[in-house]
Amino acid sequence: MTTISYIDAINAAMQEELQRDENVFVLGEDVGVKGGVFGTTKGLMEQFGEERALDTPLAESAIAGVAIGAAMVGMRPIAEMQYSDFMLPATNQIISEAAKIRYRSNNDWQCPIVIRAPFGGGIFGGLYHSQCPESIFFGTPGLKIVAPSTPYDAKGLLLAAIRDEDPVLYFEHKKCYRSVTGEVPDEDYIVPIGKADVKREGDDITVITYGLTVHFALQAAEELAKEGIEAHIVDLRTLQPLDKEAILESVRRTGKVLILHEDNKTGGVGAEVSAIISEELLFELDAPIARLCGYDVPAMPISPPLEKFYMLNKDKVMEAMRKLALF
Amino acid sequence: MTTISYIDAINAAMQEELQRDENVFVLGEDVGVKGGVFGTTKGLMEQFGEERALDTPLAESAIAGVAIGAAMVGMRPIAEMQYSDFMLPATNQIISEAAKIRYRSNNDWQCPIVIRAPFGGGIFGGLYHSQCPESIFFGTPGLKIVAPSTPYDAKGLLLAAIRDEDPVLYFEHKKCYRSVTGEVPDEDYIVPIGKADVKREGDDITVITYGLTVHFALQAAEELAKEGIEAHIVDLRTLQPLDKEAILESVRRTGKVLILHEDNKTGGVGAEVSAIISEELLFELDAPIARLCGYDVPAMPISPPLEKFYMLNKDKVMEAMRKLALF
Amino acid sequence: MNHKSSAVETTRHEQLGLTDAQVLEMYRTMLLSRRFDERGLLLQRSGKINFHVSGIGQEAAQVGSAFAFRKQHDYFLPYYRDYAFVLAVGMTVRELMLSIFAKAEDPNSAGRQMPGHFGSKRLNIVTGSSPVTTQVPHAAGIALVAKMKKQDIVTYASFGDGSSNQGDFHEGCNFAGVHKLPVVFVCENNQYAISVPYSKQVACESIADRAVGYGFPGVRVDGNDPLEVYRVTKEAHERARRGEGPTLIETVTYRISPHSTSDNDLAYRTKEEVDYHKGRDPIPRFREYLYACGVLSESVETDMEAELAGIIKEATTYADQAPFPQPEDTLKYVYGDESI
Amino acid sequence: MNHKSSAVETTRHEQLGLTDAQVLEMYRTMLLSRRFDERGLLLQRSGKINFHVSGIGQEAAQVGSAFAFRKQHDYFLPYYRDYAFVLAVGMTVRELMLSIFAKAEDPNSAGRQMPGHFGSKRLNIVTGSSPVTTQVPHAAGIALVAKMKKQDIVTYASFGDGSSNQGDFHEGCNFAGVHKLPVVFVCENNQYAISVPYSKQVACESIADRAVGYGFPGVRVDGNDPLEVYRVTKEAHERARRGEGPTLIETVTYRISPHSTSDNDLAYRTKEEVDYHKGRDPIPRFREYLYACGVLSESVETDMEAELAGIIKEATTYADQAPFPQPEDTLKYVYGDESI
Ligand SMILES: Cc1ncc(C[n+]2csc(CCOP(=O)(O)OP(=O)(O)O)c2C)c(N)n1
Ligand SMILES: Cc1ncc(C[n+]2csc(CCOP(=O)(O)OP(=O)(O)O)c2C)c(N)n1
Ligand SMILES: [Mg+2]
Ligand SMILES: [Mg+2]
């Protein structure tokens, strides 16, 4: 085990896969010479050459589309979208193409691409450098979607995504890049897509979340433990397909559930989690299913007091958890 | 009151608004000379000239983007997407631009456009002429989304959408075009955006739905009435913003709710409706919140037995309603 | 076309390096495509199938392109009118019939997709969709792999004139241009995008004019002349193989049929206009050339028509009688791991 | 630029119909923009603001464009480096400062958007976003309205060289070309898109080459020469007013600053390269010209620098002290009907 940052875990996963499999390559804006605007692809061009850490023209639909074409003939492209906000020009390639290639060809063709996109706020990025776009893609069968919260999951899920036979959207939280560190194994491993993870055990309330807010929940849980409230914290890790079993099991354990995410509330992943629970476990609930999410505004503003108002944090999460525990 | 078809209601709404307000115009592929591939814009070019029923180049992002530009300087464009499946190249214009113009400019600029898109299946359209794309846009605050089921609502909501100060996505169900007829007032009226409609009253179970499936629910309800089951049927009509009050009221009335839509289940509008209910009315529920929706596959196939398997119909809906009533 | 060439002089096709057998095969493919297409229209009118989209009038352009490529070797991303193209690179009429009948055995999609949405891994025909020009970046991606892996493979991608206004056309061409990729982009300019004529789609004189903006050559060619199309495509194919990058070819044709069986074309164009272009139908024109060269004779032709009629009939009966997919097949192949 | 013109001959600017006062104002605007930009960088480095994106090196191109348009009359869709442009069409430094400080009074977005995301209904500066070239179709839409309503209004839309590879650039230009709309598209080619040089973005010699594919003229011009930029833009503006349609202008410049304050440009380009272009800075070059014409003198210059320093200082202090928006303002203006 070695302790590294979330961003280094992402970088290491790519570095190792480029090494292991000659069909893996990375493409995107500024991923080559510069090593990415956040540094996620640092060193890859130096080690593997220009073609395998490919600087592309400024055109996201082409980045996705070229990756899809390459994947159909046997490659394992990792397409980087500079910010998840800028994947929208590629929506048609992602939803109409990547998601449907296997299905429309009756399994004759496959599309094993990974699309990495930094998402989330709290970095003074303003409206177009802070968004959580997962709800746009979440309703599309054929896609897999992951969103790790720790270096271990970040590396393991990226390795799994690259080796997966289907298109995977990999949402990496910008705020976690350098603020979150953790242990990762020295040997090869993967985190299986479709499996949630219990990040903390507890019997009083269940918190179901993913991404940056996992950390707020964990911090809040530590404080609440002093008040005698023990929270059970489930990190979804994979958003599509959801780990239904893990969700239901965690709810059975406490009977009280708070769903937490940074993406705005209406139409978010939390709605589906809630719907699954009330479809399957309604009579085991001891409290209404609560959601604490981003406000329903188009995107978070850059002005510091507004960004702070929009973003969740330990205190806001703790308040919601306490309220649920006391219900 | 005059009895007309759903498609004629849409055509009439546009015709009347083009007449009433010189700032209204229609643009899209084949909307001029041909009058639309379905005939929704028939006669408009003849009556109002080429500029107000404008045939555009084959480029959806430009159609949306040009409409947005025109709207920002005071026009009321109605942009037609030939099939809702083909709005995806315009996603960036819709989500990054239309939805955020008011917000990002702190109310200095507005974007009163309507984007009309025929959606849904059952017409042997196959993967790319049958989709329900509402989940892609549903999680985006700043957009309004409507989806009428009857000629009355189709006309009234389109009039409201054109007069609205914000961008409205108007999803019209292709299968309703000629198969659904109904009365519309002879005088001017609107159906307010944001208001659901009770299409049938009943005390045993609540069905919440929109679009084509409203009709399946109504047909099923008639048959179930003979078995002594009285269904309360709520047509959402507006998907964004949801009519929370109407949803909750209808659930309070029966304590049992079935959410029904053609769009695939995971991440659909039904998930949010369910989440709202279990957040607000958990202890008034007498049965788990049920959802009957499209299968979680990328899109419906064209082959007749597969399309039939995918599509909901009166019998499938009746079965789900009966099961809920008997819970 | 030079109608005066006689059998003793070197023929145009010989000058292009094509044998008599090859041009006869070109002709046969055009005719087979036409007969299939006519049957498709008939089947739709008689209610046997729900929908047909036709390539009538574009066969010469398609076959001329296809013959410059290597079957089961190069990669192909055709568009929905490319029946003659896919027949030329190996698809059978039976397979096309299975597709228009939406039957389980259809190799393109097992009846999932509309007719004209081709795909066959065996034939290197890459699965296509309806939203136009998404295949342009895919073709660039495939060509990028050929370049990375130093494989002698050229990729073909076609699309309509109206479709060249989509963002993906621009982005895909630009990517291919920057990386000098081995790909040939073919715009089949049939003058219409459904009801919208060329003049309302674009303001440039020729779609081929767009190539300069991507740093590679653009060539406009008479799409009713299969040999001329072959010639320029062969050149483009060779440029690609030499590592000199992409070419954009515009084959100027005319869409003789309505847009699809759902379209009434006389609502937006005149019978006279259509008739004029029927008079320039590439098939009789090429037939005349082949007669003039002595490649085609009455007896060859009679045999050919009989053979094709047999193929169409057999394929129609086969596809008509073939089973539909099982309803529950709807649920298959969402993901590679079916347990999900 | 012709440095030999003396005050007695007709100067270049007079030949273009510009008065001495006007060119002095051009110069003043360039300088004001530069001083604002330098202060922005300083404020970021000192931690006063979080982020700055600079237009240093592009002022001549921007001012040359802006002076061909009519303030508070034409419509403007500038991009994030267009400080000199927006200053020229009426925005004040105080307003720009309020924006980079993200304060409530910022007229662009009340502190919601990043700096460089301009918008002011009062000034006909249309609200812009970050995803590049979405403004190109908007500009076409605004120009379409001018044409429909027979208004004498010309629309300006600018963007970077890398951005001209986006689908929206293509679709917007094509739409404007087909409808011959009164719009001028300006590509400020500063040789880089963040770290990616021109040669890896496009394979065409000039972005202006793309115009032919849209059926309108494309003009490449030295973006370090404000008068030449003015001349070609004025011509484009007149073409637009005459109903002859769009023009694409490529102003060739160089991005002297790093991409933004988050960028370390020496990771992908050399100091020598940057220094070479600093040596071609348009501001001293224009200054020299104005001296040569006798428009600028030491005393005028001293006064101007003092005036601008005062403006920058006042604006900085004002913006620094201005209140932030209220946290709950986050919830405002999602829809027109606030009750939703
Ligand atoms: C993105 C997208 N928008 C709209 C359509 C609907 N549509 C199908 S074919 C067509 C016209 C295509 O015209 P062109 O590119 O000239 O090809 P042609 O049909 O003439 O061969 C349209 C608008 C589509 N398939 N994809
Ligand atoms: C659609 C989109 N993708 C990516 C980005 C991130 N980004 C911001 S500026 C930029 C480079 C733009 O280069 P260019 O168009 O040449 O303009 P310049 O910055 O050089 O003035 C990139 C990639 C973006 N803003 N929008
Ligand atoms: Mg065409
Ligand atoms: Mg640039």
mmCIF file of C-alpha atoms in Angstrom, chain D residues 159-322:
data_model
loop_
_atom_site.group_PDB
_atom_site.id
_atom_site.type_symbol
_atom_site.label_atom_id
_atom_site.label_comp_id
_atom_site.label_asym_id
_atom_site.label_seq_id
_atom_site.Cartn_x
_atom_site.Cartn_y
_atom_site.Cartn_z
ATOM 1 C CA PHE D 159 -13.846 33.417 -31.101
ATOM 2 C CA GLY D 160 -10.405 31.844 -31.040
ATOM 3 C CA ASP D 161 -8.551 29.819 -33.641
ATOM 4 C CA GLY D 162 -8.912 26.510 -31.805
ATOM 5 C CA SER D 163 -12.579 27.221 -31.319
ATOM 6 C CA SER D 164 -13.147 27.349 -35.048
ATOM 7 C CA ASN D 165 -13.013 23.548 -34.924
ATOM 8 C CA GLN D 166 -16.267 23.280 -33.008
ATOM 9 C CA GLY D 167 -19.389 22.090 -34.744
ATOM 10 C CA ASP D 168 -21.233 25.256 -33.758
ATOM 11 C CA PHE D 169 -18.785 27.382 -35.711
ATOM 12 C CA HIS D 170 -19.568 25.369 -38.829
ATOM 13 C CA GLU D 171 -23.308 25.248 -38.330
ATOM 14 C CA GLY D 172 -23.580 28.918 -37.458
ATOM 15 C CA CYS D 173 -21.458 30.081 -40.384
ATOM 16 C CA ASN D 174 -23.365 27.880 -42.782
ATOM 17 C CA PHE D 175 -26.714 29.191 -41.592
ATOM 18 C CA ALA D 176 -25.541 32.769 -41.968
ATOM 19 C CA GLY D 177 -24.171 32.029 -45.427
ATOM 20 C CA VAL D 178 -27.344 30.412 -46.720
ATOM 21 C CA HIS D 179 -29.448 33.340 -45.549
ATOM 22 C CA LYS D 180 -26.880 36.011 -46.465
ATOM 23 C CA LEU D 181 -27.126 37.508 -43.023
ATOM 24 C CA PRO D 182 -25.601 40.789 -41.848
ATOM 25 C CA VAL D 183 -22.960 39.385 -39.537
ATOM 26 C CA VAL D 184 -19.185 39.582 -39.250
ATOM 27 C CA PHE D 185 -17.405 36.581 -37.781
ATOM 28 C CA VAL D 186 -14.005 37.344 -36.350
ATOM 29 C CA CYS D 187 -11.482 34.667 -35.512
ATOM 30 C CA GLU D 188 -8.754 36.043 -33.283
ATOM 31 C CA ASN D 189 -6.001 33.670 -34.238
ATOM 32 C CA ASN D 190 -3.486 33.927 -31.434
ATOM 33 C CA GLN D 191 -1.696 30.728 -32.513
ATOM 34 C CA TYR D 192 -2.662 28.643 -29.495
ATOM 35 C CA ALA D 193 -5.607 26.931 -27.893
ATOM 36 C CA ILE D 194 -4.257 26.679 -24.381
ATOM 37 C CA SER D 195 -1.172 24.519 -25.059
ATOM 38 C CA VAL D 196 -2.126 23.240 -28.480
ATOM 39 C CA PRO D 197 -0.498 25.186 -31.311
ATOM 40 C CA TYR D 198 -2.230 26.154 -34.537
ATOM 41 C CA SER D 199 -0.542 23.329 -36.428
ATOM 42 C CA LYS D 200 -2.197 20.716 -34.241
ATOM 43 C CA GLN D 201 -5.588 22.401 -34.348
ATOM 44 C CA VAL D 202 -6.123 22.783 -38.059
ATOM 45 C CA ALA D 203 -4.470 21.728 -41.273
ATOM 46 C CA CYS D 204 -5.645 24.653 -43.376
ATOM 47 C CA GLU D 205 -3.256 27.501 -44.018
ATOM 48 C CA SER D 206 -5.671 30.085 -42.763
ATOM 49 C CA ILE D 207 -8.891 29.961 -40.791
ATOM 50 C CA ALA D 208 -10.197 32.433 -43.358
ATOM 51 C CA ASP D 209 -10.017 29.572 -45.882
ATOM 52 C CA ARG D 210 -13.072 28.093 -44.269
ATOM 53 C CA ALA D 211 -15.338 30.858 -45.502
ATOM 54 C CA VAL D 212 -15.473 29.516 -49.049
ATOM 55 C CA GLY D 213 -17.299 26.470 -47.719
ATOM 56 C CA TYR D 214 -20.024 28.806 -46.483
ATOM 57 C CA GLY D 215 -20.238 30.867 -49.618
ATOM 58 C CA PHE D 216 -18.873 34.140 -48.275
ATOM 59 C CA PRO D 217 -15.508 35.884 -48.249
ATOM 60 C CA GLY D 218 -12.780 35.076 -45.781
ATOM 61 C CA VAL D 219 -10.094 37.630 -45.059
ATOM 62 C CA ARG D 220 -6.822 37.148 -43.213
ATOM 63 C CA VAL D 221 -5.380 40.296 -41.709
ATOM 64 C CA ASP D 222 -2.467 41.311 -39.536
ATOM 65 C CA GLY D 223 -4.053 41.600 -36.120
ATOM 66 C CA ASN D 224 -1.195 43.738 -34.866
ATOM 67 C CA ASP D 225 -2.246 46.510 -37.224
ATOM 68 C CA PRO D 226 -5.410 48.157 -35.922
ATOM 69 C CA LEU D 227 -5.883 50.253 -39.042
ATOM 70 C CA GLU D 228 -5.721 47.286 -41.375
ATOM 71 C CA VAL D 229 -8.129 45.387 -39.150
ATOM 72 C CA TYR D 230 -10.390 48.421 -39.162
ATOM 73 C CA ARG D 231 -10.234 48.591 -42.938
ATOM 74 C CA VAL D 232 -11.255 44.987 -43.593
ATOM 75 C CA THR D 233 -13.842 45.021 -40.845
ATOM 76 C CA LYS D 234 -15.343 48.222 -42.165
ATOM 77 C CA GLU D 235 -15.617 46.586 -45.576
ATOM 78 C CA ALA D 236 -17.262 43.550 -44.046
ATOM 79 C CA HIS D 237 -19.611 45.804 -42.109
ATOM 80 C CA GLU D 238 -20.562 47.573 -45.298
ATOM 81 C CA ARG D 239 -21.074 44.332 -47.177
ATOM 82 C CA ALA D 240 -23.389 43.247 -44.395
ATOM 83 C CA ARG D 241 -25.339 46.514 -44.552
ATOM 84 C CA ARG D 242 -25.661 46.209 -48.297
ATOM 85 C CA GLY D 243 -27.324 42.815 -47.826
ATOM 86 C CA GLU D 244 -24.407 40.910 -49.281
ATOM 87 C CA GLY D 245 -24.048 38.610 -46.317
ATOM 88 C CA PRO D 246 -21.426 37.550 -43.821
ATOM 89 C CA THR D 247 -17.652 37.828 -43.829
ATOM 90 C CA LEU D 248 -15.166 35.768 -41.890
ATOM 91 C CA ILE D 249 -12.167 37.767 -40.739
ATOM 92 C CA GLU D 250 -9.109 36.141 -39.267
ATOM 93 C CA THR D 251 -7.004 38.558 -37.270
ATOM 94 C CA VAL D 252 -3.544 37.092 -36.892
ATOM 95 C CA THR D 253 -2.260 37.858 -33.415
ATOM 96 C CA TYR D 254 -0.294 36.192 -30.674
ATOM 97 C CA ARG D 255 -1.341 35.342 -27.153
ATOM 98 C CA ILE D 256 1.408 37.042 -25.178
ATOM 99 C CA SER D 257 0.102 35.988 -21.757
ATOM 100 C CA PRO D 258 -0.323 32.409 -20.609
ATOM 101 C CA HIS D 259 -3.792 31.016 -21.413
ATOM 102 C CA SER D 260 -5.046 32.176 -18.037
ATOM 103 C CA THR D 261 -3.685 32.622 -14.556
ATOM 104 C CA SER D 262 -4.032 28.838 -14.129
ATOM 105 C CA ASP D 263 -1.628 28.145 -16.987
ATOM 106 C CA ASN D 264 2.142 27.770 -17.122
ATOM 107 C CA ASP D 265 2.826 28.472 -20.765
ATOM 108 C CA LEU D 266 6.553 27.810 -20.624
ATOM 109 C CA ALA D 267 5.698 24.129 -20.299
ATOM 110 C CA TYR D 268 4.776 24.127 -23.983
ATOM 111 C CA ARG D 269 6.426 27.140 -25.629
ATOM 112 C CA THR D 270 9.748 28.864 -25.261
ATOM 113 C CA LYS D 271 10.561 32.183 -23.724
ATOM 114 C CA GLU D 272 12.280 33.115 -26.981
ATOM 115 C CA GLU D 273 9.086 32.596 -28.912
ATOM 116 C CA VAL D 274 7.119 34.728 -26.493
ATOM 117 C CA ASP D 275 9.802 37.395 -26.450
ATOM 118 C CA TYR D 276 9.828 37.514 -30.210
ATOM 119 C CA HIS D 277 6.131 38.312 -30.186
ATOM 120 C CA LYS D 278 6.490 40.782 -27.341
ATOM 121 C CA GLY D 279 8.788 42.564 -29.738
ATOM 122 C CA ARG D 280 5.868 42.828 -32.146
ATOM 123 C CA ASP D 281 3.479 44.122 -29.521
ATOM 124 C CA PRO D 282 0.812 46.154 -31.350
ATOM 125 C CA ILE D 283 0.686 48.911 -28.752
ATOM 126 C CA PRO D 284 4.215 50.369 -29.147
ATOM 127 C CA ARG D 285 3.835 49.865 -32.876
ATOM 128 C CA PHE D 286 0.659 51.912 -33.043
ATOM 129 C CA ARG D 287 2.169 54.441 -30.689
ATOM 130 C CA GLU D 288 5.061 54.920 -33.069
ATOM 131 C CA TYR D 289 2.650 55.421 -35.928
ATOM 132 C CA LEU D 290 0.705 58.028 -33.978
ATOM 133 C CA TYR D 291 3.896 59.839 -33.081
ATOM 134 C CA ALA D 292 4.921 59.770 -36.719
ATOM 135 C CA CYS D 293 1.558 61.258 -37.667
ATOM 136 C CA GLY D 294 1.837 63.849 -34.971
ATOM 137 C CA VAL D 295 -1.330 62.627 -33.301
ATOM 138 C CA LEU D 296 0.490 61.574 -30.205
ATOM 139 C CA SER D 297 3.011 63.691 -28.371
ATOM 140 C CA GLU D 298 4.826 63.337 -25.119
ATOM 141 C CA SER D 299 2.474 65.621 -23.300
ATOM 142 C CA VAL D 300 -0.625 63.918 -24.655
ATOM 143 C CA GLU D 301 0.847 60.605 -23.705
ATOM 144 C CA THR D 302 1.784 61.652 -20.202
ATOM 145 C CA ASP D 303 -1.701 62.985 -19.619
ATOM 146 C CA MET D 304 -3.226 59.840 -21.062
ATOM 147 C CA GLU D 305 -1.175 57.520 -18.909
ATOM 148 C CA ALA D 306 -2.090 59.549 -15.851
ATOM 149 C CA GLU D 307 -5.739 59.515 -16.769
ATOM 150 C CA LEU D 308 -5.739 55.756 -17.345
ATOM 151 C CA ALA D 309 -3.845 55.085 -14.143
ATOM 152 C CA GLY D 310 -6.508 57.086 -12.351
ATOM 153 C CA ILE D 311 -9.287 55.124 -13.969
ATOM 154 C CA ILE D 312 -7.699 51.798 -13.109
ATOM 155 C CA LYS D 313 -7.067 52.857 -9.570
ATOM 156 C CA GLU D 314 -10.537 54.219 -8.989
ATOM 157 C CA ALA D 315 -12.128 51.141 -10.536
ATOM 158 C CA THR D 316 -9.997 48.748 -8.523
ATOM 159 C CA THR D 317 -10.769 50.469 -5.258
ATOM 160 C CA TYR D 318 -14.434 50.724 -6.102
ATOM 161 C CA ALA D 319 -14.743 47.081 -7.079
ATOM 162 C CA ASP D 320 -12.669 45.871 -4.182
ATOM 163 C CA GLN D 321 -14.903 47.702 -1.741
ATOM 164 C CA ALA D 322 -18.171 46.911 -3.456
#
